[in-house]
mmCIF file of C-alpha atoms and ligand atoms in Angstrom:
data_model
loop_
_atom_site.group_PDB
_atom_site.id
_atom_site.type_symbol
_atom_site.label_atom_id
_atom_site.label_comp_id
_atom_site.label_asym_id
_atom_site.label_seq_id
_atom_site.Cartn_x
_atom_site.Cartn_y
_atom_site.Cartn_z
ATOM 1 C CA MET A 20 115.774 83.864 120.933
ATOM 2 C CA ILE A 21 114.828 86.787 118.741
ATOM 3 C CA VAL A 22 114.474 86.355 114.883
ATOM 4 C CA LEU A 23 114.606 88.672 112.080
ATOM 5 C CA PRO A 24 111.747 88.137 110.005
ATOM 6 C CA ASP A 25 112.071 88.231 106.148
ATOM 7 C CA LEU A 26 110.854 91.304 104.500
ATOM 8 C CA PRO A 27 107.013 90.417 103.126
ATOM 9 C CA PHE A 28 108.273 91.192 99.732
ATOM 10 C CA ALA A 29 110.877 91.016 97.184
ATOM 11 C CA LYS A 30 113.872 93.918 98.067
ATOM 12 C CA ASP A 31 113.124 95.583 94.821
ATOM 13 C CA ALA A 32 109.391 95.398 94.656
ATOM 14 C CA LEU A 33 109.037 99.084 96.209
ATOM 15 C CA ALA A 34 111.278 100.451 94.291
ATOM 16 C CA PRO A 35 111.284 103.522 93.179
ATOM 17 C CA VAL A 36 109.557 104.357 96.280
ATOM 18 C CA ILE A 37 111.629 102.755 98.577
ATOM 19 C CA SER A 38 114.687 101.704 96.625
ATOM 20 C CA ALA A 39 116.275 97.929 97.231
ATOM 21 C CA ASN A 40 119.433 99.887 98.315
ATOM 22 C CA THR A 41 117.438 101.240 100.990
ATOM 23 C CA LEU A 42 115.706 97.810 102.193
ATOM 24 C CA GLU A 43 119.365 96.045 102.140
ATOM 25 C CA PHE A 44 120.479 98.303 104.733
ATOM 26 C CA HIS A 45 117.361 99.119 106.622
ATOM 27 C CA HIS A 46 116.198 95.304 106.973
ATOM 28 C CA GLY A 47 119.936 93.526 106.533
ATOM 29 C CA LYS A 48 122.024 96.132 108.509
ATOM 30 C CA HIS A 49 119.782 98.277 111.293
ATOM 31 C CA HIS A 50 116.722 95.845 111.862
ATOM 32 C CA LYS A 51 119.343 92.873 111.765
ATOM 33 C CA ALA A 52 121.758 94.488 114.536
ATOM 34 C CA TYR A 53 118.525 95.521 116.607
ATOM 35 C CA VAL A 54 117.395 91.750 116.539
ATOM 36 C CA ASP A 55 121.585 90.676 117.370
ATOM 37 C CA ASN A 56 121.744 93.484 120.220
ATOM 38 C CA THR A 57 118.508 92.047 121.875
ATOM 39 C CA ASN A 58 119.905 88.515 121.735
ATOM 40 C CA LYS A 59 123.275 89.549 123.127
ATOM 41 C CA LEU A 60 121.217 91.452 126.086
ATOM 42 C CA ILE A 61 118.974 89.092 126.759
ATOM 43 C CA ALA A 62 121.350 86.072 126.959
ATOM 44 C CA GLY A 63 121.705 83.795 129.838
ATOM 45 C CA THR A 64 118.810 86.600 131.731
ATOM 46 C CA ASP A 65 115.680 85.445 132.829
ATOM 47 C CA LEU A 66 114.369 87.399 129.386
ATOM 48 C CA GLU A 67 116.239 84.862 127.145
ATOM 49 C CA LYS A 68 112.658 82.711 126.997
ATOM 50 C CA GLU A 69 110.317 85.520 126.849
ATOM 51 C CA THR A 70 108.198 86.678 123.355
ATOM 52 C CA LEU A 71 109.691 90.071 122.200
ATOM 53 C CA GLU A 72 106.712 91.932 123.597
ATOM 54 C CA ALA A 73 107.021 90.825 127.149
ATOM 55 C CA ILE A 74 110.651 91.936 126.818
ATOM 56 C CA ILE A 75 109.494 95.208 125.843
ATOM 57 C CA LYS A 76 107.022 95.737 128.468
ATOM 58 C CA LYS A 77 109.778 94.231 130.963
ATOM 59 C CA ALA A 78 112.111 96.662 129.691
ATOM 60 C CA SER A 79 110.149 99.567 129.707
ATOM 61 C CA GLY A 80 110.755 102.428 132.190
ATOM 62 C CA ASP A 81 113.835 100.686 133.629
ATOM 63 C CA PRO A 82 116.658 102.844 133.447
ATOM 64 C CA ALA A 83 119.072 99.530 134.037
ATOM 65 C CA LYS A 84 117.698 98.455 130.538
ATOM 66 C CA ALA A 85 117.235 101.303 128.617
ATOM 67 C CA GLY A 86 119.472 99.596 126.038
ATOM 68 C CA LEU A 87 117.452 96.294 126.160
ATOM 69 C CA PHE A 88 114.416 98.269 125.579
ATOM 70 C CA ASN A 89 116.005 100.399 122.481
ATOM 71 C CA ASN A 90 116.665 97.361 120.749
ATOM 72 C CA ALA A 91 114.228 95.409 121.503
ATOM 73 C CA ALA A 92 111.352 98.052 120.550
ATOM 74 C CA GLN A 93 113.468 98.588 117.453
ATOM 75 C CA VAL A 94 113.053 95.303 116.495
ATOM 76 C CA TRP A 95 109.243 95.168 116.948
ATOM 77 C CA ASN A 96 108.731 98.483 115.186
ATOM 78 C CA HIS A 97 110.589 97.467 112.301
ATOM 79 C CA SER A 98 108.828 94.509 111.997
ATOM 80 C CA PHE A 99 105.494 95.832 112.036
ATOM 81 C CA TYR A 100 106.740 98.762 109.583
ATOM 82 C CA TRP A 101 107.374 96.143 107.010
ATOM 83 C CA GLN A 102 103.959 94.890 107.139
ATOM 84 C CA CYS A 103 102.664 98.161 106.778
ATOM 85 C CA LEU A 104 103.739 98.381 103.314
ATOM 86 C CA LYS A 105 103.131 96.623 100.064
ATOM 87 C CA PRO A 106 103.867 96.913 96.401
ATOM 88 C CA GLY A 107 100.578 98.876 94.718
ATOM 89 C CA GLY A 108 99.253 100.054 98.253
ATOM 90 C CA GLY A 109 98.690 103.030 99.196
ATOM 91 C CA GLY A 110 95.639 105.842 98.339
ATOM 92 C CA ALA A 111 92.552 106.142 100.000
ATOM 93 C CA PRO A 112 92.108 104.309 103.157
ATOM 94 C CA LYS A 113 89.994 100.930 102.603
ATOM 95 C CA GLY A 114 87.676 98.574 104.819
ATOM 96 C CA ALA A 115 86.078 99.215 107.919
ATOM 97 C CA VAL A 116 88.776 101.444 109.065
ATOM 98 C CA ALA A 117 88.281 104.048 106.431
ATOM 99 C CA SER A 118 84.981 104.915 107.599
ATOM 100 C CA ARG A 119 86.254 105.416 111.085
ATOM 101 C CA ILE A 120 89.128 107.658 109.637
ATOM 102 C CA THR A 121 86.408 109.838 108.169
ATOM 103 C CA ALA A 122 84.564 109.884 111.113
ATOM 104 C CA THR A 123 87.327 110.899 113.110
ATOM 105 C CA TRP A 124 89.170 113.297 110.860
ATOM 106 C CA GLY A 125 86.397 114.116 108.762
ATOM 107 C CA SER A 126 87.910 113.282 105.615
ATOM 108 C CA ALA A 127 90.904 110.959 104.271
ATOM 109 C CA GLU A 128 92.696 114.152 103.113
ATOM 110 C CA LYS A 129 92.663 115.815 106.734
ATOM 111 C CA PHE A 130 93.907 112.360 108.154
ATOM 112 C CA PHE A 131 96.971 112.307 105.783
ATOM 113 C CA GLU A 132 97.569 115.665 106.050
ATOM 114 C CA GLU A 133 97.744 115.175 110.271
ATOM 115 C CA LEU A 134 99.737 111.949 109.634
ATOM 116 C CA LYS A 135 102.414 113.726 107.144
ATOM 117 C CA ASN A 136 102.394 116.674 109.856
ATOM 118 C CA ALA A 137 103.478 114.149 112.788
ATOM 119 C CA GLY A 138 106.092 112.285 110.643
ATOM 120 C CA VAL A 139 107.230 115.872 109.319
ATOM 121 C CA THR A 140 107.358 117.519 113.145
ATOM 122 C CA GLN A 141 108.887 114.613 114.868
ATOM 123 C CA PHE A 142 112.315 116.167 115.342
ATOM 124 C CA GLY A 143 115.154 113.606 115.084
ATOM 125 C CA SER A 144 114.921 109.971 115.059
ATOM 126 C CA GLY A 145 111.453 108.399 115.388
ATOM 127 C CA TRP A 146 107.845 107.081 113.962
ATOM 128 C CA ALA A 147 104.654 108.485 113.209
ATOM 129 C CA TRP A 148 101.835 106.032 114.228
ATOM 130 C CA LEU A 149 97.865 105.430 114.107
ATOM 131 C CA VAL A 150 96.826 103.910 116.809
ATOM 132 C CA LEU A 151 93.525 102.868 119.012
ATOM 133 C CA ASP A 152 93.728 104.583 121.971
ATOM 134 C CA LYS A 153 90.847 103.756 124.466
ATOM 135 C CA GLY A 154 88.925 102.727 121.244
ATOM 136 C CA GLU A 155 89.816 106.362 119.603
ATOM 137 C CA LEU A 156 91.650 106.217 116.457
ATOM 138 C CA LYS A 157 94.781 108.852 117.269
ATOM 139 C CA ILE A 158 97.720 109.939 115.122
ATOM 140 C CA ALA A 159 100.645 109.664 117.639
ATOM 141 C CA LYS A 160 104.582 110.058 116.816
ATOM 142 C CA THR A 161 107.142 108.755 118.905
ATOM 143 C CA ALA A 162 111.037 109.460 119.502
ATOM 144 C CA ASN A 163 113.459 107.089 118.836
ATOM 145 C CA ALA A 164 112.376 103.110 119.910
ATOM 146 C CA ASP A 165 109.307 104.654 121.732
ATOM 147 C CA ASN A 166 106.702 102.341 120.962
ATOM 148 C CA PRO A 167 102.569 102.846 121.659
ATOM 149 C CA LEU A 168 102.673 99.430 123.086
ATOM 150 C CA VAL A 169 103.866 100.586 126.187
ATOM 151 C CA HIS A 170 101.598 103.347 126.211
ATOM 152 C CA GLY A 171 98.210 101.222 126.370
ATOM 153 C CA GLN A 172 97.654 101.754 122.802
ATOM 154 C CA LYS A 173 97.235 99.678 120.214
ATOM 155 C CA PRO A 174 99.178 100.158 116.839
ATOM 156 C CA LEU A 175 97.318 100.079 113.394
ATOM 157 C CA LEU A 176 99.838 101.468 111.224
ATOM 158 C CA THR A 177 103.513 102.810 111.464
ATOM 159 C CA ILE A 178 106.155 104.924 109.365
ATOM 160 C CA ASP A 179 109.392 105.095 110.151
ATOM 161 C CA VAL A 180 111.382 108.601 110.315
ATOM 162 C CA TRP A 181 114.459 107.684 110.892
ATOM 163 C CA GLU A 182 117.090 109.091 108.363
ATOM 164 C CA HIS A 183 118.048 105.843 107.714
ATOM 165 C CA ALA A 184 114.405 104.940 106.184
ATOM 166 C CA TYR A 185 114.473 107.877 103.409
ATOM 167 C CA TYR A 186 118.549 109.357 103.234
ATOM 168 C CA LEU A 187 119.458 106.784 100.685
ATOM 169 C CA ASP A 188 116.158 107.934 98.447
ATOM 170 C CA TYR A 189 115.387 111.392 99.425
ATOM 171 C CA GLN A 190 118.473 112.667 101.374
ATOM 172 C CA ASN A 191 116.945 115.269 103.540
ATOM 173 C CA ARG A 192 113.047 115.301 101.923
ATOM 174 C CA ARG A 193 111.569 113.611 104.838
ATOM 175 C CA PRO A 194 108.145 115.548 103.774
ATOM 176 C CA ASP A 195 108.377 113.553 100.137
ATOM 177 C CA TYR A 196 109.082 110.449 101.635
ATOM 178 C CA LEU A 197 106.072 110.508 103.751
ATOM 179 C CA SER A 198 103.843 111.765 100.814
ATOM 180 C CA ALA A 199 105.151 108.752 98.548
ATOM 181 C CA ILE A 200 104.554 105.906 101.472
ATOM 182 C CA MET A 201 101.019 107.477 101.921
ATOM 183 C CA GLU A 202 100.251 107.637 97.872
ATOM 184 C CA LYS A 203 101.914 103.943 97.112
ATOM 185 C CA LEU A 204 102.569 101.916 99.597
ATOM 186 C CA ILE A 205 100.095 101.481 102.770
ATOM 187 C CA ASN A 206 99.188 98.435 103.045
ATOM 188 C CA TRP A 207 95.502 98.836 104.304
ATOM 189 C CA ASP A 208 94.687 95.055 104.522
ATOM 190 C CA PHE A 209 97.306 94.766 106.798
ATOM 191 C CA VAL A 210 95.728 97.988 109.152
ATOM 192 C CA ASN A 211 92.222 96.501 108.804
ATOM 193 C CA THR A 212 93.555 93.376 110.051
ATOM 194 C CA ASN A 213 95.098 95.483 113.099
ATOM 195 C CA PHE A 214 92.109 97.531 113.591
ATOM 196 C CA SER A 215 89.445 94.377 113.893
ATOM 197 C CA LYS A 216 91.945 92.509 116.399
HETATM 198 FE FE1 LIG B 14 114.180 101.988 110.752
#
């Protein structure tokens, strides 16, 4: 059975960048629905006792399990996204990953420009990511529920660019939402924990 994790901060802690109202719907309705749907789809099957990661990998690429993949990957993506945010975060990269970012993109500014561009140009719903791919830092974007884990990449950071992530606070201004997350919310401690694993 998959459990909805609590948010790692109070519902009003990310305001005004992300309002309590957005978190109420995004965590309490959307994320919860992905958890509930996943549990319904694995009930009574041999996947019932598997970890979320194992369910995602087993459902990936199997057309008969597309619904399960979409829901299970969305559970994982959201649980990861919450940990990528923290009140008083954002700004210049910190820790060991900071020097790798500079070495890879030349400057933090260039990195932020490319991360924002990935989020802005993801057509429709999806995610912008910083990943490790064969030891190299890369920026990626995925559509809908798709997730770097099933492409052999290690996720370090993600930003949800589904409209439900920003529409109540920013309406159609996805670029403003992305800028505000990068300036004020990225949890660089979490990114470094993933980088050093
Ligand atoms: Fe979302």
